[in-house]
GROMACS .gro file of C-alpha atoms in nm:
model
  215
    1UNK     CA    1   0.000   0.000   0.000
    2UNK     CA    2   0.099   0.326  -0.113
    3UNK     CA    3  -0.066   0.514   0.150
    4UNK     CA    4  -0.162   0.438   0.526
    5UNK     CA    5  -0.514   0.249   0.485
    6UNK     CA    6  -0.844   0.369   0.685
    7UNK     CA    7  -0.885   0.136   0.998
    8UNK     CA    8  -1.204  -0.059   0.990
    9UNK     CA    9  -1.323  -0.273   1.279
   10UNK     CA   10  -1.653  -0.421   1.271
   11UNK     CA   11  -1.837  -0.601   1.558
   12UNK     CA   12  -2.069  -0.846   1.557
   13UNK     CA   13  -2.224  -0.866   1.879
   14UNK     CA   14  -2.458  -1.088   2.064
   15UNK     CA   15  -2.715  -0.874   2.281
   16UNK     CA   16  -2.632  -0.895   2.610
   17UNK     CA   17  -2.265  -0.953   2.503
   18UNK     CA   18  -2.165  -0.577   2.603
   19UNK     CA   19  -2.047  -0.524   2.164
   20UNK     CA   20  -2.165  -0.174   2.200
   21UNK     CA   21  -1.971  -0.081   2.540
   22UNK     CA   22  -1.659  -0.298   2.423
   23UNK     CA   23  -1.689  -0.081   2.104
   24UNK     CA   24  -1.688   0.277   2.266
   25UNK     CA   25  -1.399   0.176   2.482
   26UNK     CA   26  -1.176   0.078   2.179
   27UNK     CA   27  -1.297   0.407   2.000
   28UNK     CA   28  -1.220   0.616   2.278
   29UNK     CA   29  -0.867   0.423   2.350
   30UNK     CA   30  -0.755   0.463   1.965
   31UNK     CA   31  -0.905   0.798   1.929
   32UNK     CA   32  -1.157   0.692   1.631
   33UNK     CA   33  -1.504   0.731   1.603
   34UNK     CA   34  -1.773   0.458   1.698
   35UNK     CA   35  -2.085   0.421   1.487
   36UNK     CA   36  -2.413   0.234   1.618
   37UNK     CA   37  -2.750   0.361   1.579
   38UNK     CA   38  -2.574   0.697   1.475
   39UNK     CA   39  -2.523   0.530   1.124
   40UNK     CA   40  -2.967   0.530   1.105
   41UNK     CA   41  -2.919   0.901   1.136
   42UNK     CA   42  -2.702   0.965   0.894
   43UNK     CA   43  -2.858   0.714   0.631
   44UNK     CA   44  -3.133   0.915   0.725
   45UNK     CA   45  -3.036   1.227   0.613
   46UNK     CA   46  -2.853   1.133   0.298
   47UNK     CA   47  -3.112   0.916   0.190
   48UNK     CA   48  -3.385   1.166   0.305
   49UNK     CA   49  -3.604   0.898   0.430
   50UNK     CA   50  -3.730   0.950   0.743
   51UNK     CA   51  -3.509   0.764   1.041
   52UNK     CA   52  -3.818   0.603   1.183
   53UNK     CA   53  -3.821   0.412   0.888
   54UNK     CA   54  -3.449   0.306   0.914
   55UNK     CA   55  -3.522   0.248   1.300
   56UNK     CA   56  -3.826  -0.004   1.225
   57UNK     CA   57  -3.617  -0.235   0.993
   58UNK     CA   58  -3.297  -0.193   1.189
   59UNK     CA   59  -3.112  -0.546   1.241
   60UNK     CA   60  -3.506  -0.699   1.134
   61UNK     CA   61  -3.490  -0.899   0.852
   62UNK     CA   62  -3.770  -0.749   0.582
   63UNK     CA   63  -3.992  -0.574   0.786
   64UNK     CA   64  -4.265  -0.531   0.522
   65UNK     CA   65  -4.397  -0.303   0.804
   66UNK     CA   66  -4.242  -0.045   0.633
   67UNK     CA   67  -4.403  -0.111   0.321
   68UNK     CA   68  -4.737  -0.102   0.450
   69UNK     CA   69  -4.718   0.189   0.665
   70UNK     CA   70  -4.585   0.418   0.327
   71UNK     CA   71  -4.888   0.292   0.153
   72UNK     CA   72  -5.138   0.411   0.403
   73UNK     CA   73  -4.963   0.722   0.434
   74UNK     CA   74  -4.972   0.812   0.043
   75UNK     CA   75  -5.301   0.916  -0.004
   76UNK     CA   76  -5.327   1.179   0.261
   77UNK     CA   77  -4.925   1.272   0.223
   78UNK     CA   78  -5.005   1.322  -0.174
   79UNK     CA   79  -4.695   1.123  -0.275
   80UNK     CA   80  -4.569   0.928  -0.587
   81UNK     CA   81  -4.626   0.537  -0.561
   82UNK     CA   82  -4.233   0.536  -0.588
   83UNK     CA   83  -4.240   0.632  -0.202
   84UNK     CA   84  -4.334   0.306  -0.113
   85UNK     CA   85  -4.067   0.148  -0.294
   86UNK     CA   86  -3.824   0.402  -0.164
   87UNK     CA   87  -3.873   0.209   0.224
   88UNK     CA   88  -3.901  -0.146   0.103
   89UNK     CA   89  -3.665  -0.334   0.315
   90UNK     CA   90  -3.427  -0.391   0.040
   91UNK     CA   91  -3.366  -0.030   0.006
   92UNK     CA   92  -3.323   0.064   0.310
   93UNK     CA   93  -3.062  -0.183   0.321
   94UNK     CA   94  -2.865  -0.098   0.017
   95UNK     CA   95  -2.884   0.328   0.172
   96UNK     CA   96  -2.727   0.187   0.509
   97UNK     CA   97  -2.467  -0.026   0.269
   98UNK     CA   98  -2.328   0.265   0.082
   99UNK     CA   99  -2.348   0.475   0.383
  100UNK     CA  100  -2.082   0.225   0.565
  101UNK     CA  101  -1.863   0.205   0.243
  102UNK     CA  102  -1.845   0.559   0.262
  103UNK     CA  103  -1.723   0.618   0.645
  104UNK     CA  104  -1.504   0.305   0.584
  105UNK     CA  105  -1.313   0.520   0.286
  106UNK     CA  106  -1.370   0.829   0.459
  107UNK     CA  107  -1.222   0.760   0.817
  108UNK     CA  108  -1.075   0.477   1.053
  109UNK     CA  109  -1.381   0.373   1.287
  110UNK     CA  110  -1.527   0.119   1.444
  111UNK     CA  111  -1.887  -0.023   1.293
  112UNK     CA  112  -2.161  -0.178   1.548
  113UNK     CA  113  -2.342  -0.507   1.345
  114UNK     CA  114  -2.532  -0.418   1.058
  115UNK     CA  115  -2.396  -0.682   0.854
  116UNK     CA  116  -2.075  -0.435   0.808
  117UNK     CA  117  -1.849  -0.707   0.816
  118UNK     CA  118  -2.009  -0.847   0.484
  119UNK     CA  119  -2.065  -0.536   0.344
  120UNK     CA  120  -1.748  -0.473   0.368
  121UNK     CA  121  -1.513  -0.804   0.286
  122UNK     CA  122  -1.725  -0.788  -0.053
  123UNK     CA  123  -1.480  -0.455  -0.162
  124UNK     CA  124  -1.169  -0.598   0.034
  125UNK     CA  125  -0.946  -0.477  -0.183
  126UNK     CA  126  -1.060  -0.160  -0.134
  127UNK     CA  127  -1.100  -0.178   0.281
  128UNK     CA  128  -0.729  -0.338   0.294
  129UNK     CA  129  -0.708  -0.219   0.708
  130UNK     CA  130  -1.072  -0.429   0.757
  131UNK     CA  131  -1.074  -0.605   1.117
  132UNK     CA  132  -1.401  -0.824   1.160
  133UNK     CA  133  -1.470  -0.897   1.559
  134UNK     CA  134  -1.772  -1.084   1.730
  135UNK     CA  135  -1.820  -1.074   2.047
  136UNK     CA  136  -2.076  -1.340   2.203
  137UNK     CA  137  -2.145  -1.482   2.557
  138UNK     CA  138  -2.291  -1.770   2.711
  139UNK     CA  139  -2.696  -1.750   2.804
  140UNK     CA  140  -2.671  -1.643   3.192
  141UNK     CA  141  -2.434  -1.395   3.118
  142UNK     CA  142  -2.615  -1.258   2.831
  143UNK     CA  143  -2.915  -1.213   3.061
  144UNK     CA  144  -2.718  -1.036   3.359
  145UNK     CA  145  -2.575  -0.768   3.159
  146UNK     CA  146  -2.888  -0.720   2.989
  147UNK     CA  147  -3.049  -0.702   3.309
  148UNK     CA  148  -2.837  -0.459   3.409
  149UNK     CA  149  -2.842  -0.225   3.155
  150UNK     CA  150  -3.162  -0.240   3.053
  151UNK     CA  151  -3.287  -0.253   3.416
  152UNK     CA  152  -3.501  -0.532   3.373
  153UNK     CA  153  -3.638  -0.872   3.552
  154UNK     CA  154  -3.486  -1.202   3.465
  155UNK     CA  155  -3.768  -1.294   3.281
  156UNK     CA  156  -3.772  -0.985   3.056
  157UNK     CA  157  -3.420  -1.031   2.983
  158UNK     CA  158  -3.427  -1.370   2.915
  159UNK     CA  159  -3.698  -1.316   2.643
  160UNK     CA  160  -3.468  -0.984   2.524
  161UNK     CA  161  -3.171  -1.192   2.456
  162UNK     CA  162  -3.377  -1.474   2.279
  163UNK     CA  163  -3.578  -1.223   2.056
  164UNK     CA  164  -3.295  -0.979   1.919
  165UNK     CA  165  -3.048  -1.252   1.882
  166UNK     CA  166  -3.298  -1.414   1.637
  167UNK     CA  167  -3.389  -1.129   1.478
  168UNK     CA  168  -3.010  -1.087   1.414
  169UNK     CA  169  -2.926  -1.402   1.285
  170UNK     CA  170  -3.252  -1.355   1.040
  171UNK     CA  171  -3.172  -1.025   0.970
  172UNK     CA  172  -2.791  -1.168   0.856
  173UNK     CA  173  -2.914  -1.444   0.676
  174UNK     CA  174  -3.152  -1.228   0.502
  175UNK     CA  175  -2.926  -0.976   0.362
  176UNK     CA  176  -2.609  -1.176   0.337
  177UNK     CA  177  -2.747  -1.540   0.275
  178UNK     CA  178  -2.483  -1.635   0.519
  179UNK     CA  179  -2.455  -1.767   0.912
  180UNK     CA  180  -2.432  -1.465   1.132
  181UNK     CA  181  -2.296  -1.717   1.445
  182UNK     CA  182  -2.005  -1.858   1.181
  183UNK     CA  183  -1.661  -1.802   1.281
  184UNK     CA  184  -1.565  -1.838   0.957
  185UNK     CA  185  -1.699  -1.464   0.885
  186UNK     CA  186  -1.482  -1.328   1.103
  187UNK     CA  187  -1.074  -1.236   1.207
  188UNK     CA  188  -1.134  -1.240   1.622
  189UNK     CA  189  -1.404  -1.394   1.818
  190UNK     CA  190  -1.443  -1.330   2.172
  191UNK     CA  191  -1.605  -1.462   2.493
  192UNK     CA  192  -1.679  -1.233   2.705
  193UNK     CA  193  -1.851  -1.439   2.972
  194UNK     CA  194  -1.456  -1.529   3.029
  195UNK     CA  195  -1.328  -1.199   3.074
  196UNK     CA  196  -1.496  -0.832   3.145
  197UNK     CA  197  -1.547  -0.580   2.904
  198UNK     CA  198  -1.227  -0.368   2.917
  199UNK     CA  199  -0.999  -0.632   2.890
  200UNK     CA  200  -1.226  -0.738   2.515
  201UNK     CA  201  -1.109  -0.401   2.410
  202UNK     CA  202  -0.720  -0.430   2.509
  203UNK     CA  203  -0.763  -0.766   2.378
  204UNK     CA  204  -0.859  -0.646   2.052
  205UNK     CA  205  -0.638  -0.308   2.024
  206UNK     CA  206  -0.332  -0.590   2.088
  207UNK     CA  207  -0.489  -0.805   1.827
  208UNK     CA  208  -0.475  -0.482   1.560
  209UNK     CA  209  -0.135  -0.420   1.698
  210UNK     CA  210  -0.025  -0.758   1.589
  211UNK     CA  211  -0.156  -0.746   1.235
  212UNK     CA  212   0.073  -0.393   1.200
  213UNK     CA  213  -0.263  -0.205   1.129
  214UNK     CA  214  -0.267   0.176   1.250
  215UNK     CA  215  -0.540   0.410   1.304
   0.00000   0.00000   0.00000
C-alpha cells in the first residue's frame, strides 16, 4: 500500500454480550469514532427517508412493516407510488450499505453489526485495514448484563436476549445469505462471559497491533 489504509473494525455482537460498550472503549482508546445507531441518522439524512423508517427495519430482517405503513400514508401525504418502494426493506438496506462504504473510505472507525463485516469483505481490496470482531457470551451472562443495563427482571431479559439474537441471525441471513454465528466470517471472536469488558477491548487493540494495522 501506497498510503496508510483507513482502519475498519466491525463487531458483531450478541445482545447482552456488552459489543456496543466494548466498542466505545476501543474508540475512545484509539481515538476513532464509533458508529451504532448513529449510522440510522445519517442514512437518514442522505437518503432523506425519514429515520423512523431506518429504526423499524434496523437489524429486522424485511420488515414489510415499512411497506405497508408508506402505503397508508400516500393518499393523505399526496406522494408518488415510488415512495413506497423508496422504504421497502431492500432499500433501506442498500442506503445503510453505501453509507458504511463511505465512512469506511472516509475515516478509521469502528462499525456496530449491521452486517458491516459483509458489506465490507465484498470490496476488500478496497478496505485493505478491515478487522471483523464478534463478540458473544454464554446465556446467563447474556441475561445479567442485559439485566443490568436495561434494568429489567430475569424474565424480561431472558426473552430480550432470545428475541434480538434471532432477529439478528434472520436479519444476517436475510441480507447476506450467510450464518451470522459462523466463525468463519470473522478475524477475532471473543467470549466475554470469560473476561470483562475492558480487557475485550485491550484484547482487541493488541490483536490490531499484531496485524501492523494503524489508526
Amino acid at each position: 500500500m501506497n498510503e496508510k489504509s483507513n482502519l475498519i473494525i466491525t463487531i458483531g455482537r450478541q445482545y447482552g454480550s456488552g459489543g456496543r460498550i466494548v466498542g466505545k472503549a476501543l474508540a475512545e482508546e484509539l481515538g476513532i469514532h464509533f458508529y451504532d445507531e448513529e449510522i440510522l441518522t445519517i442514512t437518514s439524512e442522505q437518503s432523506a427517508v425519514g429515520e423512523v423508517f431506518f429504526r423499524l427495519a434496523d437489524e429486522k430482517a424485511g420488515n414489510n412493516l415499512l411497506y405497508r405503513i408508506v402505503s397508508g400514508l400516500k393518499p393523505q401525504l399526496g406522494r408518488p407510488s415510488t415512495d413506497a418502494d423508496i422504504v421497502k426493506p431492500e432499500n433501506l438496506f442498500r442506503f445503510q450499505s453505501q453509507v458504511i462504504k463511505e465512512l469506511a473510505k472516509e475515516e478509521s472507525c469502528i462499525i456496530a453489526g449491521r452486517c458491516a463485516d459483509y458489506i465490507l469483505s465484498r470490496d476488500e481490496e478496497n478496505v485493505p485495514g478491515l478487522v471483523k470482531i464478534f463478540v458473544y457470551a454464554d446465556t446467563p451472562t447474556l441475561v445479567q448484563r442485559t439485566m443490568e443495563v436495561d434494568k429489567v427482571d430475569e424474565k424480561e431479559a431472558a426473552k430480550r436476549v432470545k428475541k434480538i439474537n434471532k432477529e439478528r441471525k434472520e436479519y444476517y441471513r436475510y441480507y447476506t445469505g450467510e450464518n451470522w454465528e459462523d466463525w468463519n466470517n470473522y478475524d477475532l471472536i471473543i467470549n466475554t462471559s470469560r473476561i470483562d469488558l475492558e480487557q475485550t477491548a485491550r484484547l482487541i487493540k493488541d490483536y490490531i497491533k499484531l496485524r501492523g494495522i494503524e489508526a
